[in-house]
Amino acid sequence: MADMNDRLDQWLRDAHAMETQAEAMLSAQAKRIESYPALGELVEQHLADTRSQRERLEVCLQRRSTSTSALKDTAGQATAFLQGVGGMMASDEIVKAIMASYAFEQMEIAAYRILITAAETAGDGETARVCQEIRREEEEMAALLMERIPEITQTYLARNEASLAEAKR
Ligand SMILES: [Fe+2]
């Protein structure tokens, strides 16, 4: 059975895979939501945060002297979760995208809460501190996304009505 340090290393690698996936998802989104500036800016900002989160996790893993070469094996683990959301190509893509992003942030928050506990239990205060810092960033992103949902939804609905009216003429 893996001891608590092996388990912590494994969960840190899982979090690294999760951030790698988030990075891919956010950069794809950033290109497709140009017509929603309020969201675009938020996504760009969180994309930068996400890159830095991935790097901070790498520093934790290196400090714990875990080989980072194993990291690429775990990239894409979160893909199944994202595929389950589906509908990204649908006409209401923007609404589905914000829903998927919010769900992803919540998954990240839970993952970091678990890591904080595991790091504290294993006596790795520095990893616990880094995970706490990242968790706060994820919570901030989740709150900002939630705050913008009404505005994005209204913009989508208004544009959809306008294009339907246009099509009828
Ligand atoms: Fe993240």
Short mmCIF file of C-alpha atoms and ligand atoms in Angstrom, two decimals:
data_model
loop_
_atom_site.label_atom_id
_atom_site.label_comp_id
_atom_site.label_asym_id
_atom_site.label_seq_id
_atom_site.Cartn_x
_atom_site.Cartn_y
_atom_site.Cartn_z
CA MET A 1 0.00 0.00 0.00
CA ALA A 2 1.24 3.47 -0.86
CA ASP A 3 2.24 5.52 2.17
CA MET A 4 0.95 9.03 2.67
CA ASN A 5 3.93 10.61 0.93
CA ASP A 6 3.45 8.45 -2.18
CA ARG A 7 -0.22 9.35 -2.11
CA LEU A 8 0.54 13.06 -1.81
CA ASP A 9 2.96 12.83 -4.76
CA GLN A 10 0.33 11.06 -6.80
CA TRP A 11 -2.32 13.67 -6.00
CA LEU A 12 0.10 16.46 -6.86
CA ARG A 13 0.68 14.80 -10.25
CA ASP A 14 -3.09 14.48 -10.70
CA ALA A 15 -3.47 18.19 -9.94
CA HIS A 16 -0.70 18.91 -12.46
CA ALA A 17 -2.66 16.94 -15.09
CA MET A 18 -5.80 18.85 -14.15
CA GLU A 19 -4.05 22.21 -14.63
CA THR A 20 -2.58 21.05 -17.94
CA GLN A 21 -6.09 20.19 -19.06
CA ALA A 22 -7.42 23.52 -17.76
CA GLU A 23 -4.75 25.33 -19.73
CA ALA A 24 -5.82 23.59 -22.96
CA MET A 25 -9.48 24.27 -22.26
CA LEU A 26 -8.96 27.94 -21.40
CA SER A 27 -6.76 28.68 -24.39
CA ALA A 28 -9.33 27.07 -26.72
CA GLN A 29 -12.06 29.15 -25.07
CA ALA A 30 -10.06 32.38 -25.18
CA LYS A 31 -9.99 32.16 -28.97
CA ARG A 32 -13.72 31.57 -29.26
CA ILE A 33 -15.26 34.10 -26.92
CA GLU A 34 -13.93 37.29 -28.46
CA SER A 35 -17.47 38.58 -28.85
CA TYR A 36 -17.95 38.38 -25.05
CA PRO A 37 -15.26 40.76 -23.73
CA ALA A 38 -16.41 40.48 -20.09
CA LEU A 39 -15.67 36.77 -20.20
CA GLY A 40 -12.66 36.97 -22.51
CA GLU A 41 -10.66 39.06 -20.09
CA LEU A 42 -11.49 36.73 -17.20
CA VAL A 43 -10.49 33.68 -19.21
CA GLU A 44 -7.19 35.29 -20.30
CA GLN A 45 -6.39 36.19 -16.70
CA HIS A 46 -7.19 32.71 -15.43
CA LEU A 47 -5.17 31.18 -18.24
CA ALA A 48 -2.12 33.06 -16.92
CA ASP A 49 -2.96 31.95 -13.35
CA THR A 50 -3.35 28.36 -14.53
CA ARG A 51 0.10 28.32 -16.16
CA SER A 52 1.61 29.63 -12.95
CA GLN A 53 -0.33 27.07 -10.89
CA ARG A 54 1.08 24.27 -13.04
CA GLU A 55 4.59 25.65 -12.50
CA ARG A 56 4.10 25.96 -8.75
CA LEU A 57 2.99 22.32 -8.63
CA GLU A 58 6.14 21.36 -10.55
CA VAL A 59 8.24 23.19 -7.94
CA CYS A 60 6.45 21.25 -5.16
CA LEU A 61 7.08 17.95 -6.94
CA GLN A 62 10.73 18.80 -7.54
CA ARG A 63 11.23 19.83 -3.92
CA ARG A 64 9.70 16.53 -2.88
CA SER A 65 12.17 14.98 -5.36
CA THR A 66 9.52 13.27 -7.39
CA SER A 67 10.49 12.76 -11.01
CA THR A 68 8.56 15.18 -13.19
CA SER A 69 9.07 12.95 -16.23
CA ALA A 70 6.02 10.96 -15.13
CA LEU A 71 3.92 14.08 -15.50
CA LYS A 72 3.06 13.78 -19.14
CA ASP A 73 1.49 10.36 -18.56
CA THR A 74 -1.22 11.88 -16.45
CA ALA A 75 -2.04 14.80 -18.76
CA GLY A 76 -5.47 14.38 -20.22
CA GLN A 77 -6.95 12.51 -17.28
CA ALA A 78 -9.47 15.26 -16.90
CA THR A 79 -10.50 14.97 -20.54
CA ALA A 80 -13.25 12.47 -19.79
CA PHE A 81 -14.81 14.93 -17.40
CA LEU A 82 -14.81 17.66 -20.02
CA GLN A 83 -16.11 15.41 -22.77
CA GLY A 84 -19.03 14.59 -20.52
CA VAL A 85 -20.04 18.23 -20.57
CA GLY A 86 -20.42 18.13 -24.34
CA GLY A 87 -22.35 20.57 -26.45
CA MET A 88 -19.32 22.81 -26.98
CA MET A 89 -20.13 23.19 -30.66
CA ALA A 90 -23.79 23.91 -30.09
CA SER A 91 -25.18 27.34 -30.90
CA ASP A 92 -25.46 28.09 -27.20
CA GLU A 93 -21.78 27.24 -26.87
CA ILE A 94 -21.01 30.25 -24.70
CA VAL A 95 -23.56 29.23 -22.09
CA LYS A 96 -22.31 25.63 -22.09
CA ALA A 97 -18.72 26.85 -21.87
CA ILE A 98 -19.32 28.99 -18.79
CA MET A 99 -21.19 26.09 -17.16
CA ALA A 100 -18.30 23.71 -17.89
CA SER A 101 -15.76 26.25 -16.63
CA TYR A 102 -17.67 26.73 -13.39
CA ALA A 103 -17.91 22.97 -12.83
CA PHE A 104 -14.18 22.63 -13.54
CA GLU A 105 -13.32 25.33 -11.00
CA GLN A 106 -15.38 23.53 -8.35
CA MET A 107 -13.54 20.29 -9.10
CA GLU A 108 -10.24 22.15 -8.71
CA ILE A 109 -11.30 23.67 -5.39
CA ALA A 110 -12.14 20.20 -4.03
CA ALA A 111 -8.88 18.76 -5.40
CA TYR A 112 -6.82 21.46 -3.63
CA ARG A 113 -8.76 21.05 -0.40
CA ILE A 114 -7.83 17.36 -0.50
CA LEU A 115 -4.18 18.21 -1.27
CA ILE A 116 -3.99 20.71 1.60
CA THR A 117 -5.17 18.04 4.03
CA ALA A 118 -2.83 15.39 2.59
CA ALA A 119 0.17 17.78 2.69
CA GLU A 120 -0.59 18.80 6.27
CA THR A 121 -0.98 15.17 7.29
CA ALA A 122 2.35 14.30 5.67
CA GLY A 123 4.00 17.27 7.41
CA ASP A 124 4.76 19.14 4.16
CA GLY A 125 3.86 22.68 5.18
CA GLU A 126 5.23 24.32 2.03
CA THR A 127 3.10 22.16 -0.29
CA ALA A 128 0.08 22.89 1.92
CA ARG A 129 0.81 26.62 1.65
CA VAL A 130 1.15 26.52 -2.17
CA CYS A 131 -2.09 24.51 -2.49
CA GLN A 132 -3.89 26.97 -0.22
CA GLU A 133 -2.71 29.84 -2.43
CA ILE A 134 -3.92 28.08 -5.58
CA ARG A 135 -7.21 27.16 -3.95
CA ARG A 136 -7.90 30.84 -3.25
CA GLU A 137 -7.28 31.67 -6.92
CA GLU A 138 -9.71 28.94 -8.01
CA GLU A 139 -12.33 30.22 -5.57
CA GLU A 140 -11.90 33.72 -6.91
CA MET A 141 -12.31 32.50 -10.50
CA ALA A 142 -15.43 30.46 -9.59
CA ALA A 143 -16.98 33.50 -7.88
CA LEU A 144 -16.23 35.79 -10.83
CA LEU A 145 -17.67 33.28 -13.29
CA MET A 146 -20.85 32.94 -11.23
CA GLU A 147 -21.12 36.72 -11.01
CA ARG A 148 -20.95 37.03 -14.81
CA ILE A 149 -23.42 34.28 -15.67
CA PRO A 150 -26.49 36.59 -15.79
CA GLU A 151 -24.78 39.12 -18.05
CA ILE A 152 -23.41 36.46 -20.43
CA THR A 153 -26.79 34.71 -20.56
CA GLN A 154 -28.62 37.97 -21.29
CA THR A 155 -26.14 38.88 -24.01
CA TYR A 156 -26.49 35.45 -25.57
CA LEU A 157 -30.31 35.58 -25.46
CA ALA A 158 -30.44 39.09 -26.94
CA ARG A 159 -28.10 38.16 -29.78
CA ASN A 160 -30.00 34.97 -30.46
CA GLU A 161 -33.30 36.88 -30.67
CA ALA A 162 -31.71 39.40 -33.00
CA SER A 163 -30.35 36.76 -35.34
CA LEU A 164 -33.71 34.92 -35.37
CA ALA A 165 -35.46 38.17 -36.28
CA GLU A 166 -32.87 38.78 -38.98
CA ALA A 167 -33.40 35.30 -40.42
CA LYS A 168 -37.18 35.85 -40.65
CA ARG A 169 -36.92 39.02 -42.69
FE FE B 1 -6.29 25.95 -11.72
#
